[in-house]
C-alpha cells in the first residue's frame, strides 16, 4: 500500500485504514511493552526449576475499553498469555510498578479530572484495589512514574 499523500492528516489516514486513534494509541502501548520487557519481567521474578518456567515473567497492559490486563510474558519468545484483568478502571493509559513489584499504579481517565489508582499484585498477576482513585488535579493525564 503506498504511503498517504503529504497533505493527508495522519489521523485521517489511520481512520481510513480502519485503525482509530484510540486503537493506534493502544498499539503504541503494546509496542512500548515489548521495548519495556526487562521492567515487566522484574515485576514477578521467574520461577526456578525447568527451562520453561525460567522463561516467564509478569506483564500488565493498560487498555481502552478493557481496563488492565494481566499477562504472563515469555522472555524467550515475547509471547503474552492473558491471566486475569481488572476492568473497573477507565482507559489506564499509563502503568507503573513500585520498586519491589508488589504494587501497580495506573492512571484512570474516567472522570473530568485524571486519577491515579493503586493495586496490590497477587498470585498470577491478580490485582486488588488499594482504596479509591486519587485525583491528579488535572484533566487528560499523560504520564505516570514511580
PDB file of C-alpha atoms in Angstrom:
ATOM      1  CA  UNK A   1       0.000   0.000   0.000  1.00  0.00           C
ATOM      2  CA  UNK A   2       1.557   3.353  -0.972  1.00  0.00           C
ATOM      3  CA  UNK A   3       2.051   5.982   1.749  1.00  0.00           C
ATOM      4  CA  UNK A   4      -0.685   8.626   2.141  1.00  0.00           C
ATOM      5  CA  UNK A   5      -0.247  11.882   0.220  1.00  0.00           C
ATOM      6  CA  UNK A   6       1.758  14.503   2.190  1.00  0.00           C
ATOM      7  CA  UNK A   7      -1.311  16.715   2.567  1.00  0.00           C
ATOM      8  CA  UNK A   8      -3.384  13.989   4.252  1.00  0.00           C
ATOM      9  CA  UNK A   9      -3.631  14.201   8.044  1.00  0.00           C
ATOM     10  CA  UNK A  10      -2.197  11.094   9.848  1.00  0.00           C
ATOM     11  CA  UNK A  11      -5.360  10.598  11.955  1.00  0.00           C
ATOM     12  CA  UNK A  12      -7.500  10.554   8.794  1.00  0.00           C
ATOM     13  CA  UNK A  13      -5.140   8.025   7.263  1.00  0.00           C
ATOM     14  CA  UNK A  14      -5.433   5.818  10.363  1.00  0.00           C
ATOM     15  CA  UNK A  15      -9.246   6.053  10.277  1.00  0.00           C
ATOM     16  CA  UNK A  16      -9.391   5.217   6.579  1.00  0.00           C
ATOM     17  CA  UNK A  17      -7.332   2.082   7.220  1.00  0.00           C
ATOM     18  CA  UNK A  18      -9.801   1.008   9.921  1.00  0.00           C
ATOM     19  CA  UNK A  19      -7.421   1.875  12.772  1.00  0.00           C
ATOM     20  CA  UNK A  20      -8.872   4.557  15.046  1.00  0.00           C
ATOM     21  CA  UNK A  21      -6.876   6.937  17.229  1.00  0.00           C
ATOM     22  CA  UNK A  22      -7.509   5.005  20.444  1.00  0.00           C
ATOM     23  CA  UNK A  23      -6.636   1.689  18.817  1.00  0.00           C
ATOM     24  CA  UNK A  24      -3.474   3.242  17.424  1.00  0.00           C
ATOM     25  CA  UNK A  25      -2.518   4.538  20.880  1.00  0.00           C
ATOM     26  CA  UNK A  26      -3.208   1.075  22.311  1.00  0.00           C
ATOM     27  CA  UNK A  27      -0.925  -0.484  19.723  1.00  0.00           C
ATOM     28  CA  UNK A  28       1.782   2.019  20.639  1.00  0.00           C
ATOM     29  CA  UNK A  29       1.400   0.966  24.266  1.00  0.00           C
ATOM     30  CA  UNK A  30       1.744  -2.697  23.333  1.00  0.00           C
ATOM     31  CA  UNK A  31       4.868  -1.869  21.328  1.00  0.00           C
ATOM     32  CA  UNK A  32       6.273   0.012  24.298  1.00  0.00           C
ATOM     33  CA  UNK A  33       5.596  -3.058  26.421  1.00  0.00           C
ATOM     34  CA  UNK A  34       7.850  -5.075  24.134  1.00  0.00           C
ATOM     35  CA  UNK A  35      10.585  -2.459  24.492  1.00  0.00           C
ATOM     36  CA  UNK A  36       9.992  -2.408  28.253  1.00  0.00           C
ATOM     37  CA  UNK A  37      10.215  -6.184  28.717  1.00  0.00           C
ATOM     38  CA  UNK A  38      13.009  -6.128  31.269  1.00  0.00           C
ATOM     39  CA  UNK A  39      10.969  -3.980  33.675  1.00  0.00           C
ATOM     40  CA  UNK A  40       7.852  -6.101  33.141  1.00  0.00           C
ATOM     41  CA  UNK A  41       9.895  -9.207  33.920  1.00  0.00           C
ATOM     42  CA  UNK A  42      11.109  -7.638  37.158  1.00  0.00           C
ATOM     43  CA  UNK A  43       7.541  -7.438  38.470  1.00  0.00           C
ATOM     44  CA  UNK A  44       7.413 -11.176  39.089  1.00  0.00           C
ATOM     45  CA  UNK A  45      10.771 -12.961  39.259  1.00  0.00           C
ATOM     46  CA  UNK A  46      10.959 -16.023  37.008  1.00  0.00           C
ATOM     47  CA  UNK A  47      10.221 -19.326  38.691  1.00  0.00           C
ATOM     48  CA  UNK A  48      13.154 -21.621  39.382  1.00  0.00           C
ATOM     49  CA  UNK A  49      13.210 -25.166  38.133  1.00  0.00           C
ATOM     50  CA  UNK A  50      12.768 -26.073  34.488  1.00  0.00           C
ATOM     51  CA  UNK A  51      13.794 -24.310  31.310  1.00  0.00           C
ATOM     52  CA  UNK A  52      10.190 -23.300  30.505  1.00  0.00           C
ATOM     53  CA  UNK A  53       9.476 -21.956  33.995  1.00  0.00           C
ATOM     54  CA  UNK A  54      12.602 -19.778  33.967  1.00  0.00           C
ATOM     55  CA  UNK A  55      11.490 -18.051  30.757  1.00  0.00           C
ATOM     56  CA  UNK A  56       8.402 -16.259  32.090  1.00  0.00           C
ATOM     57  CA  UNK A  57       7.604 -13.017  33.849  1.00  0.00           C
ATOM     58  CA  UNK A  58       4.638 -10.768  34.594  1.00  0.00           C
ATOM     59  CA  UNK A  59       3.338  -8.003  32.299  1.00  0.00           C
ATOM     60  CA  UNK A  60       0.390  -5.597  32.592  1.00  0.00           C
ATOM     61  CA  UNK A  61      -1.414  -3.877  29.712  1.00  0.00           C
ATOM     62  CA  UNK A  62      -3.415  -0.673  30.080  1.00  0.00           C
ATOM     63  CA  UNK A  63      -6.221  -0.733  27.512  1.00  0.00           C
ATOM     64  CA  UNK A  64      -9.007   1.466  26.230  1.00  0.00           C
ATOM     65  CA  UNK A  65     -12.238  -0.353  26.993  1.00  0.00           C
ATOM     66  CA  UNK A  66     -10.919  -3.389  28.890  1.00  0.00           C
ATOM     67  CA  UNK A  67      -9.177  -1.849  31.915  1.00  0.00           C
ATOM     68  CA  UNK A  68      -5.900  -3.511  32.937  1.00  0.00           C
ATOM     69  CA  UNK A  69      -4.985  -6.930  31.591  1.00  0.00           C
ATOM     70  CA  UNK A  70      -2.511  -9.130  33.456  1.00  0.00           C
ATOM     71  CA  UNK A  71      -0.360 -11.421  31.308  1.00  0.00           C
ATOM     72  CA  UNK A  72       2.392 -13.971  31.595  1.00  0.00           C
ATOM     73  CA  UNK A  73       5.347 -12.827  29.493  1.00  0.00           C
ATOM     74  CA  UNK A  74       7.552 -15.442  27.806  1.00  0.00           C
ATOM     75  CA  UNK A  75      11.043 -13.934  27.754  1.00  0.00           C
ATOM     76  CA  UNK A  76      12.251 -16.391  25.103  1.00  0.00           C
ATOM     77  CA  UNK A  77       9.518 -15.785  22.505  1.00  0.00           C
ATOM     78  CA  UNK A  78       7.919 -12.494  23.573  1.00  0.00           C
ATOM     79  CA  UNK A  79       4.500 -14.173  23.738  1.00  0.00           C
ATOM     80  CA  UNK A  80       1.870 -12.759  26.093  1.00  0.00           C
ATOM     81  CA  UNK A  81      -0.732 -15.045  27.684  1.00  0.00           C
ATOM     82  CA  UNK A  82      -3.706 -13.417  29.418  1.00  0.00           C
ATOM     83  CA  UNK A  83      -4.067 -14.433  33.062  1.00  0.00           C
ATOM     84  CA  UNK A  84      -6.600 -12.047  34.553  1.00  0.00           C
ATOM     85  CA  UNK A  85      -7.755  -8.469  34.438  1.00  0.00           C
ATOM     86  CA  UNK A  86      -9.195  -5.536  36.309  1.00  0.00           C
ATOM     87  CA  UNK A  87     -11.912  -3.876  34.238  1.00  0.00           C
ATOM     88  CA  UNK A  88     -13.055  -1.267  36.800  1.00  0.00           C
ATOM     89  CA  UNK A  89     -10.509   1.354  35.699  1.00  0.00           C
ATOM     90  CA  UNK A  90     -11.232   3.617  32.712  1.00  0.00           C
ATOM     91  CA  UNK A  91      -8.644   3.961  29.945  1.00  0.00           C
ATOM     92  CA  UNK A  92      -5.499   3.285  32.018  1.00  0.00           C
ATOM     93  CA  UNK A  93      -3.103   4.853  29.535  1.00  0.00           C
ATOM     94  CA  UNK A  94      -0.010   4.565  31.776  1.00  0.00           C
ATOM     95  CA  UNK A  95       1.019   1.957  34.335  1.00  0.00           C
ATOM     96  CA  UNK A  96       3.992   1.927  36.704  1.00  0.00           C
ATOM     97  CA  UNK A  97       5.168  -0.705  39.177  1.00  0.00           C
ATOM     98  CA  UNK A  98       6.567   0.296  42.554  1.00  0.00           C
ATOM     99  CA  UNK A  99      10.106  -0.836  43.351  1.00  0.00           C
ATOM    100  CA  UNK A 100       9.851  -4.430  44.540  1.00  0.00           C
ATOM    101  CA  UNK A 101       6.963  -5.176  42.173  1.00  0.00           C
ATOM    102  CA  UNK A 102       4.212  -5.618  44.767  1.00  0.00           C
ATOM    103  CA  UNK A 103       2.137  -2.531  43.875  1.00  0.00           C
ATOM    104  CA  UNK A 104       0.958  -1.371  40.451  1.00  0.00           C
ATOM    105  CA  UNK A 105      -0.136   2.238  39.830  1.00  0.00           C
ATOM    106  CA  UNK A 106      -2.448   3.160  36.953  1.00  0.00           C
ATOM    107  CA  UNK A 107      -3.927   6.316  35.505  1.00  0.00           C
ATOM    108  CA  UNK A 108      -7.730   6.326  35.482  1.00  0.00           C
ATOM    109  CA  UNK A 109      -9.140   8.675  32.845  1.00  0.00           C
ATOM    110  CA  UNK A 110     -12.823   8.109  33.611  1.00  0.00           C
ATOM    111  CA  UNK A 111     -13.770  11.467  35.101  1.00  0.00           C
ATOM    112  CA  UNK A 112     -13.401  15.175  34.333  1.00  0.00           C
ATOM    113  CA  UNK A 113     -10.025  15.053  36.076  1.00  0.00           C
ATOM    114  CA  UNK A 114      -7.495  12.267  35.800  1.00  0.00           C
ATOM    115  CA  UNK A 115      -6.909   9.996  38.750  1.00  0.00           C
ATOM    116  CA  UNK A 116      -4.307   7.524  39.967  1.00  0.00           C
ATOM    117  CA  UNK A 117      -5.236   4.077  41.257  1.00  0.00           C
ATOM    118  CA  UNK A 118      -3.045   1.681  43.233  1.00  0.00           C
ATOM    119  CA  UNK A 119      -3.313  -2.121  43.225  1.00  0.00           C
ATOM    120  CA  UNK A 120      -1.583  -4.925  45.060  1.00  0.00           C
ATOM    121  CA  UNK A 121      -0.229  -7.576  42.711  1.00  0.00           C
ATOM    122  CA  UNK A 122      -1.268 -11.042  43.848  1.00  0.00           C
ATOM    123  CA  UNK A 123      -0.737 -14.568  42.613  1.00  0.00           C
ATOM    124  CA  UNK A 124      -0.751 -14.919  38.830  1.00  0.00           C
ATOM    125  CA  UNK A 125      -0.984 -11.136  38.461  1.00  0.00           C
ATOM    126  CA  UNK A 126      -4.378 -10.743  40.142  1.00  0.00           C
ATOM    127  CA  UNK A 127      -4.962  -7.082  41.040  1.00  0.00           C
ATOM    128  CA  UNK A 128      -6.694  -5.858  44.204  1.00  0.00           C
ATOM    129  CA  UNK A 129      -7.521  -2.151  44.528  1.00  0.00           C
ATOM    130  CA  UNK A 130      -5.841  -0.268  47.373  1.00  0.00           C
ATOM    131  CA  UNK A 131      -8.554   2.242  48.188  1.00  0.00           C
ATOM    132  CA  UNK A 132     -10.294   4.752  45.951  1.00  0.00           C
ATOM    133  CA  UNK A 133      -8.823   6.602  42.990  1.00  0.00           C
ATOM    134  CA  UNK A 134      -6.929   9.808  43.862  1.00  0.00           C
ATOM    135  CA  UNK A 135      -7.347  12.919  41.696  1.00  0.00           C
ATOM    136  CA  UNK A 136      -4.319  14.198  39.807  1.00  0.00           C
ATOM    137  CA  UNK A 137      -5.724  17.734  39.870  1.00  0.00           C
ATOM    138  CA  UNK A 138      -5.904  17.988  36.085  1.00  0.00           C
ATOM    139  CA  UNK A 139      -7.566  16.503  33.032  1.00  0.00           C
ATOM    140  CA  UNK A 140      -6.072  14.398  30.225  1.00  0.00           C
ATOM    141  CA  UNK A 141      -3.216  12.973  32.294  1.00  0.00           C
ATOM    142  CA  UNK A 142      -0.486  11.708  30.021  1.00  0.00           C
ATOM    143  CA  UNK A 143       2.276  10.162  32.152  1.00  0.00           C
ATOM    144  CA  UNK A 144       2.929   8.253  35.370  1.00  0.00           C
ATOM    145  CA  UNK A 145       6.145   7.142  37.034  1.00  0.00           C
ATOM    146  CA  UNK A 146       7.253   5.838  40.406  1.00  0.00           C
TER     147      UNK A 146
END
